[in-house]
Short mmCIF file of C-alpha atoms in Angstrom, two decimals:
data_model
loop_
_atom_site.label_atom_id
_atom_site.label_comp_id
_atom_site.label_asym_id
_atom_site.label_seq_id
_atom_site.Cartn_x
_atom_site.Cartn_y
_atom_site.Cartn_z
CA ALA A 1 -16.57 -10.46 16.90
CA GLN A 2 -14.54 -7.29 16.80
CA SER A 3 -10.97 -6.64 17.92
CA VAL A 4 -8.26 -4.02 17.71
CA THR A 5 -4.51 -4.37 17.61
CA GLN A 6 -2.20 -1.57 18.62
CA LEU A 7 1.28 -1.92 17.22
CA GLY A 8 3.92 -0.78 19.65
CA SER A 9 3.25 -0.81 23.37
CA HIS A 10 5.71 2.07 23.82
CA VAL A 11 6.40 4.97 21.48
CA SER A 12 8.90 7.76 22.15
CA VAL A 13 9.05 11.00 20.20
CA SER A 14 10.87 14.27 20.65
CA GLU A 15 8.92 17.38 21.51
CA GLY A 16 7.79 18.98 18.25
CA ALA A 17 8.03 15.74 16.27
CA LEU A 18 5.21 13.90 14.55
CA VAL A 19 3.20 11.49 16.69
CA LEU A 20 1.94 8.31 14.98
CA LEU A 21 0.15 5.66 17.01
CA ARG A 22 -1.04 2.64 15.07
CA CYS A 23 -4.33 0.80 15.35
CA ASN A 24 -5.70 -1.95 13.16
CA TYR A 25 -9.14 -3.37 13.60
CA SER A 26 -10.94 -6.56 12.76
CA SER A 27 -14.67 -6.48 12.27
CA SER A 28 -17.19 -8.43 10.25
CA VAL A 29 -19.42 -5.38 9.85
CA PRO A 30 -18.64 -1.67 9.53
CA PRO A 31 -17.13 -0.61 12.82
CA TYR A 32 -17.24 2.46 14.95
CA LEU A 33 -13.75 3.38 16.12
CA PHE A 34 -12.44 5.50 18.95
CA TRP A 35 -9.26 6.74 20.50
CA TYR A 36 -9.09 7.30 24.23
CA VAL A 37 -6.28 8.85 26.28
CA GLN A 38 -5.43 8.00 29.88
CA TYR A 39 -3.19 10.35 31.81
CA PRO A 40 -1.46 8.97 34.91
CA ASN A 41 -3.90 8.12 37.69
CA GLN A 42 -6.85 9.37 35.68
CA GLY A 43 -9.76 7.90 33.79
CA LEU A 44 -10.25 7.44 30.07
CA GLN A 45 -10.91 10.56 28.03
CA LEU A 46 -12.42 10.36 24.57
CA LEU A 47 -10.04 11.91 22.03
CA LEU A 48 -11.98 11.30 18.83
CA LYS A 49 -14.38 8.93 17.13
CA TYR A 50 -15.18 7.56 13.69
CA THR A 51 -18.85 6.78 13.07
CA SER A 52 -19.00 6.33 9.27
CA ALA A 53 -19.12 9.99 8.33
CA ALA A 54 -15.86 11.67 7.25
CA THR A 55 -12.89 9.30 7.11
CA LEU A 56 -10.53 11.93 8.52
CA VAL A 57 -11.58 12.69 12.06
CA LYS A 58 -10.30 15.57 14.13
CA GLY A 59 -10.25 15.35 17.89
CA ILE A 60 -9.15 17.30 20.89
CA ASN A 61 -5.64 18.55 21.62
CA GLY A 62 -4.68 18.63 17.92
CA PHE A 63 -5.01 14.88 17.33
CA GLU A 64 -6.60 13.38 14.27
CA ALA A 65 -7.13 9.91 12.85
CA GLU A 66 -7.92 8.54 9.42
CA PHE A 67 -10.17 5.56 8.80
CA LYS A 68 -8.78 3.43 5.97
CA LYS A 69 -11.07 0.56 5.15
CA SER A 70 -8.66 -1.02 2.65
CA GLU A 71 -5.99 -1.22 5.33
CA THR A 72 -8.41 -1.84 8.24
CA SER A 73 -6.55 0.90 10.07
CA PHE A 74 -7.36 3.89 12.24
CA HIS A 75 -3.99 5.42 13.10
CA LEU A 76 -3.76 8.41 15.42
CA THR A 77 -1.52 11.33 14.49
CA LYS A 78 -0.49 14.73 15.74
CA PRO A 79 1.86 16.95 13.72
CA SER A 80 3.84 18.27 16.66
CA ALA A 81 4.17 16.53 20.02
CA HIS A 82 3.94 18.44 23.25
CA MET A 83 5.23 17.33 26.63
CA SER A 84 1.65 17.26 27.90
CA ASP A 85 0.78 14.55 25.35
CA ALA A 86 2.66 11.96 27.40
CA ALA A 87 0.01 9.40 28.35
CA GLU A 88 -1.36 6.02 27.42
CA TYR A 89 -3.52 5.86 24.32
CA PHE A 90 -6.15 3.23 23.65
CA CYS A 91 -7.86 2.39 20.40
CA ALA A 92 -11.34 0.89 20.76
CA VAL A 93 -14.01 -0.54 18.48
CA THR A 94 -17.69 -1.22 18.72
CA LEU A 95 -20.32 -2.44 16.30
CA SER A 96 -23.59 -0.86 15.40
CA GLY A 97 -26.53 -2.83 16.70
CA SER A 98 -24.79 -3.98 19.85
CA ALA A 99 -25.31 -2.54 23.27
CA ARG A 100 -22.40 -0.27 22.52
CA GLN A 101 -19.84 -2.52 24.13
CA LEU A 102 -16.33 -1.24 23.51
CA THR A 103 -13.42 -3.58 22.83
CA PHE A 104 -10.10 -1.97 23.67
CA GLY A 105 -6.63 -2.47 22.34
CA SER A 106 -3.76 -3.12 24.70
CA GLY A 107 -2.68 0.51 24.70
CA THR A 108 0.36 2.49 23.60
CA GLN A 109 2.39 4.44 26.12
CA LEU A 110 3.58 7.68 24.54
CA THR A 111 6.71 9.31 25.93
CA VAL A 112 7.66 12.80 24.79
CA LEU A 113 11.33 13.63 25.10
CA PRO A 114 12.51 17.21 25.62
CA GLU B 1 -19.22 20.02 31.11
CA PRO B 2 -21.19 16.96 32.24
CA GLU B 3 -19.12 14.10 33.54
CA VAL B 4 -19.37 10.63 35.01
CA THR B 5 -18.43 10.57 38.68
CA GLN B 6 -17.31 7.56 40.67
CA THR B 7 -16.91 6.97 44.39
CA PRO B 8 -14.78 6.06 46.17
CA SER B 9 -11.59 6.79 44.24
CA HIS B 10 -9.76 4.06 46.13
CA GLN B 11 -11.07 1.16 48.21
CA VAL B 12 -9.15 -1.46 50.13
CA THR B 13 -11.05 -4.53 51.22
CA GLN B 14 -10.32 -7.92 52.71
CA MET B 15 -10.74 -11.03 50.62
CA GLY B 16 -14.24 -12.41 50.96
CA GLN B 17 -15.84 -9.08 51.79
CA GLU B 18 -18.55 -7.45 49.73
CA VAL B 19 -17.86 -4.15 48.01
CA ILE B 20 -20.12 -1.70 46.25
CA LEU B 21 -18.69 0.70 43.72
CA ARG B 22 -20.80 3.71 42.94
CA CYS B 23 -21.24 5.80 39.84
CA VAL B 24 -23.33 8.74 38.77
CA PRO B 25 -23.63 8.66 34.95
CA ILE B 26 -24.26 11.70 32.78
CA SER B 27 -27.87 12.67 33.37
CA ASN B 28 -29.36 12.29 29.88
CA HIS B 29 -27.53 9.06 29.06
CA LEU B 30 -29.42 5.79 28.92
CA TYR B 31 -26.67 3.20 28.45
CA PHE B 32 -24.44 2.42 31.41
CA TYR B 33 -21.33 0.24 31.61
CA TRP B 34 -18.70 -1.15 33.90
CA TYR B 35 -15.19 -1.89 32.67
CA ARG B 36 -12.12 -2.92 34.59
CA GLN B 37 -8.39 -2.62 34.06
CA ILE B 38 -6.07 -4.93 35.93
CA LEU B 39 -2.70 -3.28 36.41
CA GLY B 40 -0.69 -3.48 33.20
CA GLN B 41 -3.48 -5.10 31.21
CA LYS B 42 -6.20 -4.11 28.76
CA VAL B 43 -9.39 -2.33 29.68
CA GLU B 44 -11.99 -5.11 29.75
CA PHE B 45 -15.75 -4.90 29.36
CA LEU B 46 -17.78 -6.26 32.25
CA VAL B 47 -21.42 -5.37 31.70
CA SER B 48 -23.80 -3.00 29.95
CA PHE B 49 -27.14 -1.89 31.33
CA TYR B 50 -30.12 -0.36 29.61
CA ASN B 51 -33.74 0.12 30.57
CA ASN B 52 -33.14 -1.30 34.04
CA GLU B 53 -31.69 -4.56 32.88
CA ILE B 54 -28.42 -6.05 31.77
CA SER B 55 -27.97 -5.82 27.99
CA GLU B 56 -24.68 -7.66 27.64
CA LYS B 57 -22.13 -9.13 30.00
CA SER B 58 -18.72 -10.66 29.57
CA GLU B 59 -17.37 -13.94 30.89
CA ILE B 60 -15.75 -12.01 33.72
CA PHE B 61 -19.14 -10.93 35.02
CA ASP B 62 -20.04 -14.09 36.92
CA ASP B 63 -22.45 -14.65 39.79
CA GLN B 64 -20.21 -12.73 42.17
CA PHE B 65 -21.00 -9.53 40.31
CA SER B 66 -24.24 -7.61 40.14
CA VAL B 67 -25.34 -4.18 38.97
CA GLU B 68 -28.17 -2.00 40.03
CA ARG B 69 -29.67 1.38 39.32
CA PRO B 70 -31.33 1.98 42.68
CA ASP B 71 -32.63 5.44 41.83
CA GLY B 72 -32.66 7.89 38.95
CA SER B 73 -29.04 8.87 39.25
CA ASN B 74 -26.82 6.15 40.72
CA PHE B 75 -25.45 3.04 39.05
CA THR B 76 -23.67 0.51 41.26
CA LEU B 77 -21.44 -2.50 40.84
CA LYS B 78 -21.45 -5.02 43.66
CA ILE B 79 -18.89 -7.74 44.14
CA ARG B 80 -20.34 -10.19 46.59
CA SER B 81 -17.23 -11.97 47.86
CA THR B 82 -14.04 -10.35 46.66
CA LYS B 83 -11.02 -12.33 45.52
CA LEU B 84 -7.42 -11.20 45.21
CA GLU B 85 -7.77 -11.24 41.42
CA ASP B 86 -10.58 -8.68 41.61
CA SER B 87 -7.96 -6.04 42.39
CA ALA B 88 -8.17 -3.61 39.51
CA MET B 89 -9.27 -0.16 38.43
CA TYR B 90 -13.00 -0.21 37.79
CA PHE B 91 -14.41 2.31 35.35
CA CYS B 92 -18.02 3.31 35.01
CA ALA B 93 -19.14 4.75 31.67
CA SER B 94 -22.31 6.01 30.06
CA SER B 95 -23.44 6.86 26.56
CA GLU B 96 -26.29 8.68 24.92
CA ALA B 97 -29.67 7.38 23.99
CA LEU B 98 -30.59 5.36 20.93
CA GLY B 99 -29.85 6.64 17.48
CA GLY B 100 -26.10 6.88 17.27
CA VAL B 101 -22.82 5.56 18.50
CA ASP B 102 -21.05 8.37 20.24
CA GLY B 103 -18.51 6.53 22.27
CA ALA B 104 -18.80 6.20 25.97
CA PHE B 105 -17.82 8.74 28.57
CA PHE B 106 -15.79 7.31 31.42
CA GLY B 107 -15.44 8.20 35.05
CA GLN B 108 -12.13 8.60 36.83
CA GLY B 109 -12.27 5.07 38.13
CA THR B 110 -12.24 3.32 41.49
CA ARG B 111 -9.04 1.52 42.37
CA LEU B 112 -10.03 -1.63 44.24
CA THR B 113 -7.35 -3.39 46.23
CA VAL B 114 -8.22 -6.77 47.72
CA VAL B 115 -5.88 -7.92 50.49
#
């Protein structure tokens, strides 16, 4: 079975500061990993995905994430936060060979302070 | 840009009533899913659907739930007799055909309120 753990249910950063949202996964086989963003009253938007190609993955809106097998981590970063980045961020995992079921973390609410 | 669309955006229903949530997945996708998110909780997998049958379902997806692809474009979730605890945001998602894991593309959700 696969699972993800997101450390920190709430993260606050100042505008222009580095954003770091943490995600650790547990999987018995090589996983596929994703970050989704949910803006208030909206659906889930795919930010980026890791599917066993490059370990550093670039996504939309300047976000990127690095897959580190030794640390079982897939942390999301952005060099400089913008007010529009305020949202809830979900890490998710799935396994190859399944029916592509996604298992989500509990989410991290990002607040960007002016 | 292709997107998953869901209707209605918000539905209020009385306990015990049947509801049908509707979704139009992205047209060339073959895997379809329903997820739900109870307020303040994780997004939870309900069911996946491929080739006109259920591929996987979670423990949440009991006999009160059913899914259907009645035509070439719609994908529906039916809750036969709603309970208060069914109140949640329900997300439909779809993903591409066999050959790769691309993540799923989600709709905007239907907020179901059972009173």
